[in-house]
Amino acid sequence: MSSSQSSFHSNIDIQDASNIEVYVSPPVEKEWSDGVYDNEVINGNSIEPPKRGYLGYLTIYMLCIPISFGGFLPGWDSGITAGFINMDNFKMNFGSYKHSTGEYYLSNVRMGLLVAMFSVGCAIGGILFARFADTLGRRLAIVIVVLVYMVGAIIQISSNHKWYQYFIGKIIYGLGAGGCSVLCPMLLSEVAPKDMRGGLVSLYQLNMTFGIFLGYCSVYGTRKYDNTAQWRIPVGLCFLWALIIIIGMLLVPESPRYLIEQERHDEARASIAKINKVSPEDAWVHGEVEEIVAGVLAQREQGEASWKELFSPESNILQRLITGILVQTFLQLTGENYFFFYGTTIFKSVGLTDGFETSIILGTVNFFSTIIAVIVVDKIGRRKCLLFGAAGMMACMVIFASVGVKCLYPHGDDAPSSKGAGNVMIVFTCFYLFCFATTWAPVAYIVVAESFPSRFKSRAMSISTACNWFWQFLIGFFTPFITGSIHFYYGYVFVGCLIAMFLYVFFFLPETIGLSLEEIQLLYEEGVQPWKSASWVPPSRRGKPVEESDNEKKDWKEYLKFSKNSN
């Protein structure tokens, strides 16, 4: 009998054997509405996970960084596009000529399309390529979408005075980046140890902020060229980023869940062992495989996933899909792309002569703040991050908008702006970005990556992420028209959205810190009230003494000690 067959049979035997003495925690009998688990959960003594030293943590992060680098692609586009719309040569190639001033300019429609076409491509790419993860595997699917991204870059860089060719290239370029926005967080969530999953998925957002920062630096370095090198060099650098990802896919492990679904159990054990730096024959590795096998078997009993079932109100999958859609929608309605896309334009309006330099400052704040999120998200929890982030951003946006409306132009819009008011706006923009980068920016991707069962994961993640890109398109396209009409009153629109997202997270989003992907399915099935979910204990741990169970919920203050205790 093959190892894969023995794994399946051993799992079934354990569940069916009535003559084995086991400890069952007090009543957990429940008829799960989607049948993800049996009516009864048997609790034994769990095997302790391997202890990690500095080298163990370093190995995990080094293996996950190439996967997370997929976030660099949309970040890079945001960074360079913010500079392109203010470059003379770019406007000369793709803008219109104004005879009254003798200058080239980008109309509001063309500027909006330039920013937004990438988002359209990303939304389509996420839905179009997500299913490749189920048929070809996560790693090969990522390689394919990165190749599509490179094709889009070739079309853009070869454009010459034809704005529509550049925009077509931008859409194809977005197809690849959109595919990465689904596939990379998916793979990260499936290879990451459960106690580090939040931080490792956050690496995707960290690389996005790194891309924004380097994009700002790139256009700052080329802004003084007087030819097409001004914008072609930043676009050409896309090939370097793409090659880094392709080479990285040769080094990282495949998703163990995908491998088990394909009956490749030995490879699944090797994948888990590689990321955790232990032997494939380690008892803990076998336990992890058995847990995944149980989940896969239960999913298979439900049959092939369908779009109809995904949207059926009779299953709780629709509820989770709505959560994924709203979290990704709210990510855009925080207003962050208002600053990232139009940062140079905004800060010229507050009196800064070189908006490029200010964009670099904002990119730096964004990047280093996200590093904090990677460290603390698995210590604080998803709900607290999102609630504190929404409250902090709301306060900053109120001040930013109020100062812009009341104080920036004390003598009228045609008079010089107030330097003091402009400085206040920049300071609170930095505070806002800190609140955003440490909370919503990474956690929105974590929530979507860990909320769905494997049968629906590619479909549900692609739809949720597509909503992110759809709203990014709307904000990117309509912002020039809105700000031209209501100016800094636009900030109050985002304030209202931030209030709505705070309320939604409090009443509808459960806490999933420290849970395996299989345990998260149980959390949703039990219908735990979100504001009580932080104290929820999985059935497999309910037989443990209270003290031992509480010790597993690490206090965030202890995160600085993890390396010392693990050596």
Coordinates of C-alpha atoms in Angstrom, one line a residue:
M1 CA 0.0 0.0 0.0
S2 CA 1.3 3.5 -0.9
S3 CA 2.1 6.1 1.7
S4 CA -0.8 8.2 0.5
Q5 CA -3.2 5.4 0.8
S6 CA -2.0 4.5 4.2
S7 CA -2.5 8.2 5.3
F8 CA -6.1 8.1 4.2
H9 CA -6.8 4.8 5.7
S10 CA -5.1 5.6 9.0
N11 CA -7.1 8.8 9.3
I12 CA -10.4 7.0 8.6
D13 CA -9.5 4.2 11.0
I14 CA -8.8 6.6 13.8
Q15 CA -12.1 8.3 13.4
D16 CA -14.1 5.0 13.2
A17 CA -12.4 2.9 15.8
S18 CA -14.6 2.6 18.9
N19 CA -12.3 0.4 20.9
I20 CA -9.5 3.0 21.2
E21 CA -9.5 5.0 24.5
V22 CA -9.6 8.7 23.7
Y23 CA -10.4 11.8 25.6
V24 CA -13.4 13.7 24.2
S25 CA -13.9 17.2 25.4
P26 CA -17.4 18.1 26.7
P27 CA -20.1 18.3 24.2
V28 CA -19.0 19.3 20.8
E29 CA -21.6 17.4 18.9
K30 CA -22.9 19.5 16.1
E31 CA -24.4 19.0 12.7
W32 CA -22.1 21.2 10.6
S33 CA -24.1 22.9 7.9
D34 CA -21.5 22.4 5.2
G35 CA -20.2 19.1 6.5
V36 CA -16.7 20.2 6.8
Y37 CA -16.1 18.0 9.9
D38 CA -17.9 15.0 11.4
N39 CA -20.6 15.4 14.0
E40 CA -18.1 14.6 16.7
V41 CA -14.5 15.8 17.3
I42 CA -12.1 13.5 19.0
N43 CA -9.4 15.1 21.0
G44 CA -6.1 13.5 21.7
N45 CA -2.8 14.7 23.0
S46 CA -1.4 17.0 20.3
I47 CA 2.2 16.7 19.3
E48 CA 4.2 19.8 20.1
P49 CA 5.4 21.7 17.1
P50 CA 9.2 21.9 16.5
K51 CA 11.1 24.5 18.5
R52 CA 12.6 27.3 16.4
G53 CA 15.7 29.2 16.9
Y54 CA 16.9 32.2 15.0
L55 CA 17.9 30.0 12.1
G56 CA 14.4 28.4 12.0
Y57 CA 12.7 31.7 11.8
L58 CA 15.2 33.0 9.2
T59 CA 14.6 29.9 7.1
I60 CA 10.8 30.4 7.1
Y61 CA 11.1 34.1 6.2
M62 CA 13.6 33.5 3.4
L63 CA 11.4 30.9 1.8
C64 CA 8.4 33.1 2.0
I65 CA 10.0 36.3 0.7
P66 CA 10.1 35.2 -3.0
I67 CA 6.4 34.4 -2.8
S68 CA 5.5 37.7 -1.2
F69 CA 7.5 39.6 -3.8
G70 CA 4.4 39.3 -6.0
G71 CA 3.1 42.3 -4.0
F72 CA 6.0 44.3 -5.3
L73 CA 4.4 44.4 -8.8
P74 CA 1.3 46.5 -8.1
G75 CA 3.3 48.6 -5.6
W76 CA 5.9 49.5 -8.2
D77 CA 3.1 50.5 -10.6
S78 CA 1.5 52.8 -8.0
G79 CA 4.9 54.4 -7.3
I80 CA 5.9 55.1 -10.9
T81 CA 2.4 56.1 -12.1
A82 CA 2.3 58.8 -9.4
G83 CA 5.4 60.3 -11.0
F84 CA 4.5 59.7 -14.6
I85 CA 1.5 62.0 -14.5
N86 CA 3.8 64.9 -13.7
M87 CA 6.6 64.2 -16.2
D88 CA 6.9 66.5 -19.2
N89 CA 8.1 63.9 -21.6
F90 CA 5.3 61.5 -20.6
K91 CA 2.7 64.2 -21.1
M92 CA 4.2 65.1 -24.4
N93 CA 4.0 61.5 -25.6
F94 CA 0.5 60.6 -24.3
G95 CA -1.2 63.9 -23.5
S96 CA -2.8 66.8 -25.4
Y97 CA -1.3 70.1 -26.5
K98 CA -2.8 73.3 -25.1
H99 CA -2.3 76.2 -27.5
S100 CA -3.1 78.9 -25.0
T101 CA -0.2 77.9 -22.8
G102 CA 2.1 76.1 -25.3
E103 CA 2.3 73.1 -22.9
Y104 CA 1.3 69.5 -23.0
Y105 CA -1.2 68.2 -20.4
L106 CA -3.2 65.1 -19.4
S107 CA -6.9 65.6 -19.4
N108 CA -8.9 64.4 -16.3
V109 CA -10.2 61.5 -18.4
R110 CA -6.9 60.4 -19.7
M111 CA -5.2 60.9 -16.3
G112 CA -8.0 58.8 -14.7
L113 CA -7.6 56.1 -17.3
L114 CA -3.9 56.0 -17.0
V115 CA -4.2 55.3 -13.2
A116 CA -7.3 53.1 -13.4
M117 CA -6.6 50.8 -16.4
F118 CA -4.1 48.9 -14.3
S119 CA -6.8 48.2 -11.8
V120 CA -9.2 46.9 -14.5
G121 CA -6.5 44.4 -15.6
C122 CA -5.8 43.3 -12.1
A123 CA -9.5 42.6 -11.4
I124 CA -9.8 40.5 -14.5
G125 CA -6.5 38.8 -14.0
G126 CA -7.4 37.8 -10.4
I127 CA -10.6 36.0 -11.6
L128 CA -9.1 34.7 -14.8
F129 CA -6.0 33.1 -13.4
A130 CA -7.1 32.0 -9.9
R131 CA -8.3 28.6 -11.1
F132 CA -4.8 27.8 -12.4
A133 CA -3.9 27.4 -8.7
D134 CA -6.2 24.3 -8.5
T135 CA -5.2 22.8 -11.8
L136 CA -1.5 23.6 -12.2
G137 CA -0.4 24.3 -8.6
R138 CA 0.3 27.5 -6.9
R139 CA 3.9 27.9 -8.0
L140 CA 3.4 27.3 -11.7
A141 CA 0.3 29.5 -11.7
I142 CA 2.4 32.4 -10.3
V143 CA 5.1 31.9 -13.0
I144 CA 2.4 32.1 -15.7
V145 CA 0.9 35.3 -14.4
V146 CA 4.3 36.9 -14.1
L147 CA 5.0 36.1 -17.7
V148 CA 1.8 37.8 -18.7
Y149 CA 2.9 40.8 -16.6
M150 CA 6.1 40.9 -18.7
V151 CA 4.1 40.9 -22.0
G152 CA 2.2 44.0 -20.7
A153 CA 5.5 45.7 -19.9
I154 CA 6.8 45.1 -23.4
I155 CA 3.7 46.7 -24.9
Q156 CA 4.0 49.7 -22.7
I157 CA 7.7 50.3 -23.2
S158 CA 7.3 50.1 -27.0
S159 CA 4.5 52.7 -27.1
N160 CA 5.4 56.0 -28.9
H161 CA 2.8 58.8 -29.1
K162 CA 0.0 56.2 -29.0
W163 CA -1.8 56.5 -25.7
Y164 CA -4.2 53.7 -26.5
Q165 CA -1.3 51.3 -27.0
Y166 CA 0.2 52.2 -23.6
F167 CA -3.2 51.7 -22.0
I168 CA -3.7 48.3 -23.6
G169 CA -0.3 47.3 -22.3
K170 CA -1.3 48.7 -18.9
I171 CA -4.3 46.3 -18.8
I172 CA -2.3 43.3 -19.8
Y173 CA 0.4 44.3 -17.3
G174 CA -2.4 44.4 -14.7
L175 CA -3.7 40.9 -15.6
G176 CA -0.4 39.5 -14.3
A177 CA -0.2 41.6 -11.2
G178 CA -3.9 40.8 -10.4
G179 CA -3.1 37.1 -10.7
C180 CA -0.3 37.6 -8.2
S181 CA -2.6 39.4 -5.8
V182 CA -4.7 36.2 -5.5
L183 CA -2.1 33.5 -5.9
C184 CA 0.7 34.9 -3.7
P185 CA -1.3 35.4 -0.5
M186 CA -3.0 32.0 -1.1
L187 CA 0.4 30.2 -1.3
L188 CA 1.7 32.1 1.7
S189 CA -1.3 31.2 3.9
E190 CA -0.9 27.5 3.0
V191 CA 2.8 27.1 3.6
A192 CA 3.0 29.3 6.7
P193 CA 3.0 27.8 10.2
K194 CA -0.2 28.8 11.9
D195 CA 1.5 30.9 14.6
M196 CA 3.3 32.9 11.9
R197 CA 0.7 33.0 9.2
G198 CA -0.4 36.6 9.8
G199 CA 3.1 38.0 9.6
L200 CA 4.1 35.9 6.6
V201 CA 1.0 36.9 4.6
S202 CA 1.8 40.5 5.6
L203 CA 5.1 40.2 3.7
Y204 CA 3.0 40.5 0.6
Q205 CA 1.9 44.0 1.7
L206 CA 5.4 44.8 2.9
N207 CA 6.7 44.1 -0.6
M208 CA 3.9 46.3 -2.0
T209 CA 5.0 49.2 0.1
F210 CA 8.6 48.5 -0.9
G211 CA 7.5 48.6 -4.5
I212 CA 5.8 52.0 -4.0
F213 CA 8.9 53.4 -2.3
L214 CA 11.3 52.2 -4.9
G215 CA 8.9 53.4 -7.6
Y216 CA 9.0 56.9 -6.1
C217 CA 12.8 56.7 -6.0
S218 CA 12.9 55.6 -9.6
V219 CA 10.9 58.5 -11.0
Y220 CA 12.7 60.9 -8.8
G221 CA 15.9 59.7 -10.3
T222 CA 14.7 60.0 -13.9
R223 CA 12.6 63.1 -13.7
K224 CA 15.3 65.4 -15.1
Y225 CA 15.8 63.4 -18.3
D226 CA 14.4 65.3 -21.3
N227 CA 13.6 62.2 -23.4
T228 CA 11.6 59.0 -23.1
A229 CA 14.1 57.6 -20.7
Q230 CA 12.1 59.6 -18.1
W231 CA 9.4 56.9 -18.1
R232 CA 10.8 54.0 -20.1
I233 CA 13.5 53.2 -17.5
P234 CA 11.0 52.7 -14.7
V235 CA 8.8 50.5 -16.9
G236 CA 11.9 48.5 -18.1
L237 CA 12.8 47.7 -14.5
C238 CA 9.7 45.6 -14.4
F239 CA 11.6 42.7 -16.1
L240 CA 14.0 42.5 -13.2
W241 CA 11.2 42.2 -10.6
A242 CA 9.5 39.5 -12.7
L243 CA 12.7 37.5 -13.0
I244 CA 13.2 37.6 -9.2
I245 CA 9.8 36.0 -8.7
I246 CA 10.3 33.3 -11.4
I247 CA 13.6 32.3 -10.0
G248 CA 12.2 32.3 -6.5
M249 CA 9.4 29.9 -7.5
L250 CA 12.1 27.3 -8.2
L251 CA 13.2 27.5 -4.5
V252 CA 10.0 27.7 -2.5
P253 CA 7.9 24.7 -1.4
E254 CA 4.5 24.0 -3.1
S255 CA 1.3 24.2 -1.0
P256 CA 0.9 21.0 1.0
R257 CA -2.8 21.3 0.7
Y258 CA -2.6 21.3 -3.1
L259 CA -0.2 18.4 -3.0
I260 CA -2.6 16.3 -0.8
E261 CA -5.5 17.1 -3.1
Q262 CA -3.4 15.7 -5.9
E263 CA -2.6 12.5 -3.8
R264 CA 1.1 13.5 -3.5
H265 CA 1.5 12.9 0.2
D266 CA 5.2 12.4 0.3
E267 CA 5.8 15.7 -1.4
A268 CA 3.3 17.3 1.0
R269 CA 5.4 16.0 4.0
A270 CA 8.6 17.3 2.3
S271 CA 7.0 20.7 1.8
I272 CA 5.9 21.0 5.4
A273 CA 9.3 19.8 6.6
K274 CA 11.2 22.2 4.4
I275 CA 9.3 25.3 5.6
N276 CA 9.7 24.2 9.2
K277 CA 13.3 22.9 8.9
V278 CA 12.6 19.4 10.2
S279 CA 12.7 15.9 8.9
P280 CA 9.8 14.7 6.7
E281 CA 9.5 11.7 9.0
D282 CA 9.1 13.9 12.1
A283 CA 5.9 12.9 14.1
W284 CA 4.7 16.5 14.1
V285 CA 4.9 16.6 10.2
H286 CA 2.8 13.4 10.1
G287 CA 0.3 15.0 12.4
E288 CA 0.0 18.2 10.2
V289 CA -0.5 16.0 7.1
E290 CA -3.2 14.0 8.9
E291 CA -5.0 17.2 9.8
I292 CA -4.9 18.4 6.2
V293 CA -6.0 15.0 4.9
A294 CA -9.0 15.1 7.2
G295 CA -10.0 18.5 5.8
V296 CA -9.5 17.4 2.2
L297 CA -11.6 14.2 2.8
A298 CA -14.4 16.2 4.3
Q299 CA -14.3 18.7 1.4
R300 CA -14.4 15.8 -1.1
E301 CA -17.5 14.5 0.5
Q302 CA -19.2 17.7 -0.5
G303 CA -18.5 17.1 -4.2
E304 CA -17.0 19.5 -6.7
A305 CA -17.3 23.2 -5.8
S306 CA -19.6 25.3 -8.0
W307 CA -20.3 28.9 -8.5
K308 CA -24.0 28.2 -7.6
E309 CA -23.0 26.8 -4.2
L310 CA -20.6 29.7 -3.6
F311 CA -23.5 32.2 -3.9
S312 CA -26.1 30.0 -2.2
P313 CA -27.6 31.6 0.9
E314 CA -28.1 28.1 2.4
S315 CA -24.4 27.7 3.1
N316 CA -22.3 29.9 5.3
I317 CA -19.7 30.3 2.5
L318 CA -21.7 33.2 1.1
Q319 CA -21.4 35.0 4.4
R320 CA -17.6 34.6 4.3
L321 CA -17.6 35.7 0.7
I322 CA -19.4 38.9 1.7
T323 CA -16.9 39.5 4.4
G324 CA -14.0 39.0 2.0
I325 CA -15.6 41.4 -0.5
L326 CA -16.3 44.1 2.1
V327 CA -12.9 43.9 3.7
Q328 CA -11.2 44.3 0.3
T329 CA -13.6 47.1 -0.6
F330 CA -13.0 48.9 2.6
L331 CA -9.3 48.6 2.0
Q332 CA -9.7 51.0 -0.9
L333 CA -12.3 53.2 0.8
T334 CA -9.8 54.0 3.5
G335 CA -8.6 56.6 1.0
E336 CA -5.0 55.4 0.9
N337 CA -4.8 55.5 -2.9
Y338 CA -5.9 59.1 -2.9
F339 CA -2.4 59.8 -1.5
F340 CA -0.4 57.1 -3.4
F341 CA -1.8 57.9 -6.9
Y342 CA -2.0 61.6 -6.6
G343 CA 0.6 62.3 -3.9
T344 CA 2.8 64.6 -6.0
T345 CA -0.2 66.5 -7.2
I346 CA -1.7 66.9 -3.7
F347 CA 1.4 68.2 -2.2
K348 CA 2.1 70.7 -4.9
S349 CA -1.3 72.1 -4.0
V350 CA -0.2 72.6 -0.4
G351 CA 2.8 74.7 -1.5
L352 CA 5.6 72.2 -2.0
T353 CA 7.6 72.8 -5.2
D354 CA 9.0 69.3 -5.5
G355 CA 6.2 66.8 -4.8
F356 CA 8.5 63.9 -5.8
E357 CA 10.5 64.4 -2.7
T358 CA 7.4 64.4 -0.5
S359 CA 6.2 61.2 -2.2
I360 CA 9.5 59.5 -1.2
I361 CA 9.0 60.6 2.4
L362 CA 5.5 59.1 2.3
G363 CA 6.8 55.9 0.7
T364 CA 9.4 55.6 3.5
V365 CA 6.8 56.0 6.2
N366 CA 4.5 53.5 4.5
F367 CA 7.3 50.9 4.2
F368 CA 8.7 51.0 7.7
S369 CA 5.3 51.1 9.3
T370 CA 4.4 47.9 7.5
I371 CA 7.5 46.2 9.0
I372 CA 5.8 46.8 12.4
A373 CA 2.7 45.1 11.1
V374 CA 4.7 42.0 10.1
I375 CA 6.1 41.8 13.7
V376 CA 2.9 42.4 15.7
V377 CA -0.1 41.1 13.7
D378 CA 0.3 37.6 15.1
K379 CA 0.5 39.0 18.7
I380 CA -2.3 41.5 18.7
G381 CA -4.9 39.8 16.4
R382 CA -6.8 40.7 13.3
R383 CA -9.8 42.4 14.9
K384 CA -7.8 44.7 17.1
C385 CA -5.6 45.8 14.2
L386 CA -8.5 46.6 12.0
L387 CA -10.5 48.4 14.7
F388 CA -7.6 50.5 15.9
G389 CA -6.5 51.2 12.4
A390 CA -10.0 52.5 11.3
A391 CA -10.2 54.7 14.4
G392 CA -6.7 56.2 13.9
M393 CA -7.2 56.8 10.2
M394 CA -10.6 58.4 10.8
A395 CA -9.1 60.9 13.2
C396 CA -6.2 61.7 10.8
M397 CA -8.5 62.1 7.8
V398 CA -10.8 64.5 9.7
I399 CA -7.9 66.7 10.6
F400 CA -6.4 66.5 7.1
A401 CA -9.7 67.4 5.4
S402 CA -10.6 70.1 7.9
V403 CA -7.3 71.9 7.6
G404 CA -7.4 71.6 3.8
V405 CA -11.0 73.1 3.7
K406 CA -10.6 75.8 6.3
C407 CA -7.0 76.8 6.6
L408 CA -5.0 76.0 3.4
Y409 CA -6.2 78.9 1.4
P410 CA -7.1 81.6 4.0
H411 CA -7.3 84.4 1.3
G412 CA -9.1 82.4 -1.4
D413 CA -8.2 79.6 -3.8
D414 CA -6.3 82.0 -6.2
A415 CA -4.1 83.3 -3.4
P416 CA -0.9 81.6 -2.1
S417 CA -1.5 78.7 0.3
S418 CA -0.7 78.7 4.0
K419 CA 2.7 77.0 4.6
G420 CA 1.8 76.2 8.2
A421 CA -1.5 74.5 7.1
G422 CA 0.4 72.6 4.5
N423 CA 2.9 71.3 7.0
V424 CA 0.0 70.2 9.3
M425 CA -1.6 68.3 6.4
I426 CA 1.7 66.5 5.6
V427 CA 2.3 65.5 9.2
F428 CA -1.2 64.0 9.5
T429 CA -0.8 62.3 6.2
C430 CA 2.2 60.6 7.7
F431 CA 0.2 59.6 10.8
Y432 CA -2.6 58.4 8.6
L433 CA -0.2 56.2 6.6
F434 CA 1.3 54.8 9.8
C435 CA -2.2 53.8 10.9
F436 CA -3.0 52.3 7.5
A437 CA 0.3 50.4 6.9
T438 CA 0.3 48.8 10.4
T439 CA -3.3 47.6 10.2
W440 CA -5.6 47.5 7.2
A441 CA -3.0 47.3 4.5
P442 CA -1.7 43.8 5.5
V443 CA -4.6 42.5 7.5
A444 CA -7.1 42.8 4.7
Y445 CA -5.1 40.3 2.7
I446 CA -4.7 38.0 5.8
V447 CA -8.5 37.9 6.3
V448 CA -9.2 36.9 2.7
A449 CA -6.3 34.4 2.6
E450 CA -7.5 32.4 5.6
S451 CA -11.3 32.7 5.5
F452 CA -12.3 30.2 2.9
P453 CA -12.3 26.3 2.7
S454 CA -10.0 24.8 0.1
R455 CA -12.9 23.9 -2.2
F456 CA -13.9 27.5 -2.7
K457 CA -10.6 29.3 -2.0
S458 CA -9.5 30.2 -5.5
R459 CA -13.0 31.4 -6.5
A460 CA -13.7 33.3 -3.3
M461 CA -10.3 34.9 -3.1
S462 CA -10.4 36.0 -6.8
I463 CA -13.9 37.6 -6.3
S464 CA -12.9 39.4 -3.1
T465 CA -9.6 40.7 -4.5
A466 CA -11.4 41.7 -7.8
C467 CA -13.6 44.0 -5.7
N468 CA -10.4 45.6 -4.3
W469 CA -9.2 46.4 -7.8
F470 CA -12.7 47.5 -8.9
W471 CA -12.8 50.1 -6.2
Q472 CA -9.2 51.1 -6.9
F473 CA -10.3 51.7 -10.5
L474 CA -13.3 53.9 -9.4
I475 CA -11.1 55.9 -7.0
G476 CA -8.3 56.2 -9.5
F477 CA -10.6 57.3 -12.4
F478 CA -12.9 59.6 -10.6
T479 CA -10.6 61.3 -8.1
P480 CA -9.4 64.0 -10.5
F481 CA -13.0 64.9 -11.2
I482 CA -14.1 64.8 -7.6
T483 CA -11.1 66.8 -6.2
G484 CA -11.6 69.3 -9.0
S485 CA -15.1 69.9 -7.9
I486 CA -15.1 69.6 -4.0
H487 CA -11.3 69.8 -3.3
F488 CA -10.4 68.7 0.2
Y489 CA -14.0 68.0 1.1
Y490 CA -13.3 64.7 -0.5
G491 CA -11.6 63.6 2.7
Y492 CA -15.0 63.6 4.5
V493 CA -16.2 60.9 2.1
F494 CA -13.5 58.6 3.4
V495 CA -14.3 59.6 7.0
G496 CA -17.8 58.2 6.5
C497 CA -16.3 55.0 5.0
L498 CA -13.9 54.6 7.9
I499 CA -16.8 54.8 10.4
A500 CA -18.7 52.1 8.5
M501 CA -15.7 49.8 8.4
F502 CA -15.1 50.1 12.1
L503 CA -18.7 49.1 12.8
Y504 CA -18.6 46.2 10.3
V505 CA -15.4 44.7 11.8
F506 CA -16.8 44.9 15.3
F507 CA -20.1 43.2 14.6
F508 CA -19.2 40.8 11.8
L509 CA -15.5 39.8 11.6
P510 CA -14.3 37.0 13.9
E511 CA -10.8 36.7 15.4
T512 CA -8.6 34.0 13.8
I513 CA -5.2 34.5 15.4
G514 CA -3.3 31.3 16.3
L515 CA -5.8 29.0 14.5
S516 CA -4.9 26.6 11.7
L517 CA -6.9 26.9 8.4
E518 CA -8.9 23.9 9.4
E519 CA -9.7 25.3 12.8
I520 CA -10.9 28.5 11.2
Q521 CA -13.5 26.5 9.3
L522 CA -14.8 25.2 12.6
L523 CA -14.9 28.7 14.1
Y524 CA -17.2 29.8 11.3
E525 CA -19.3 26.7 11.5
E526 CA -20.0 27.1 15.2
G527 CA -21.4 30.6 14.5
V528 CA -19.4 32.3 17.3
Q529 CA -20.3 35.9 17.8
P530 CA -17.4 38.0 16.4
W531 CA -16.9 40.0 19.6
K532 CA -16.5 36.8 21.6
S533 CA -14.4 35.0 19.0
A534 CA -11.0 35.9 20.6
S535 CA -11.8 33.6 23.5
W536 CA -13.0 30.7 21.3
V537 CA -11.1 27.4 21.8
P538 CA -10.9 24.8 19.0
P539 CA -12.5 21.4 19.8
S540 CA -9.0 19.8 19.7
R541 CA -7.9 21.9 22.6
R542 CA -11.0 21.9 24.7
G543 CA -9.8 18.9 26.7
K544 CA -6.7 20.7 27.9
P545 CA -6.5 22.4 31.3
V546 CA -7.5 26.1 31.2
E547 CA -4.0 27.2 32.1
E548 CA -2.5 25.3 29.3
S549 CA -5.0 26.6 26.8
D550 CA -4.6 30.1 27.9
N551 CA -0.8 29.8 27.6
E552 CA -1.2 29.1 23.9
K553 CA -2.7 32.5 23.4
K554 CA 0.5 34.5 23.5
D555 CA 0.3 38.0 24.9
W556 CA 1.7 40.5 22.4
K557 CA 4.1 41.8 25.0
E558 CA 6.0 38.5 24.8
Y559 CA 6.8 38.7 21.1
L560 CA 10.3 40.1 21.9
K561 CA 11.1 37.0 23.8
F562 CA 10.2 34.4 21.2
S563 CA 13.7 33.8 19.9
K564 CA 15.2 33.5 23.4
N565 CA 12.6 31.0 24.6
S566 CA 13.0 28.9 21.4
N567 CA 16.7 28.4 21.7

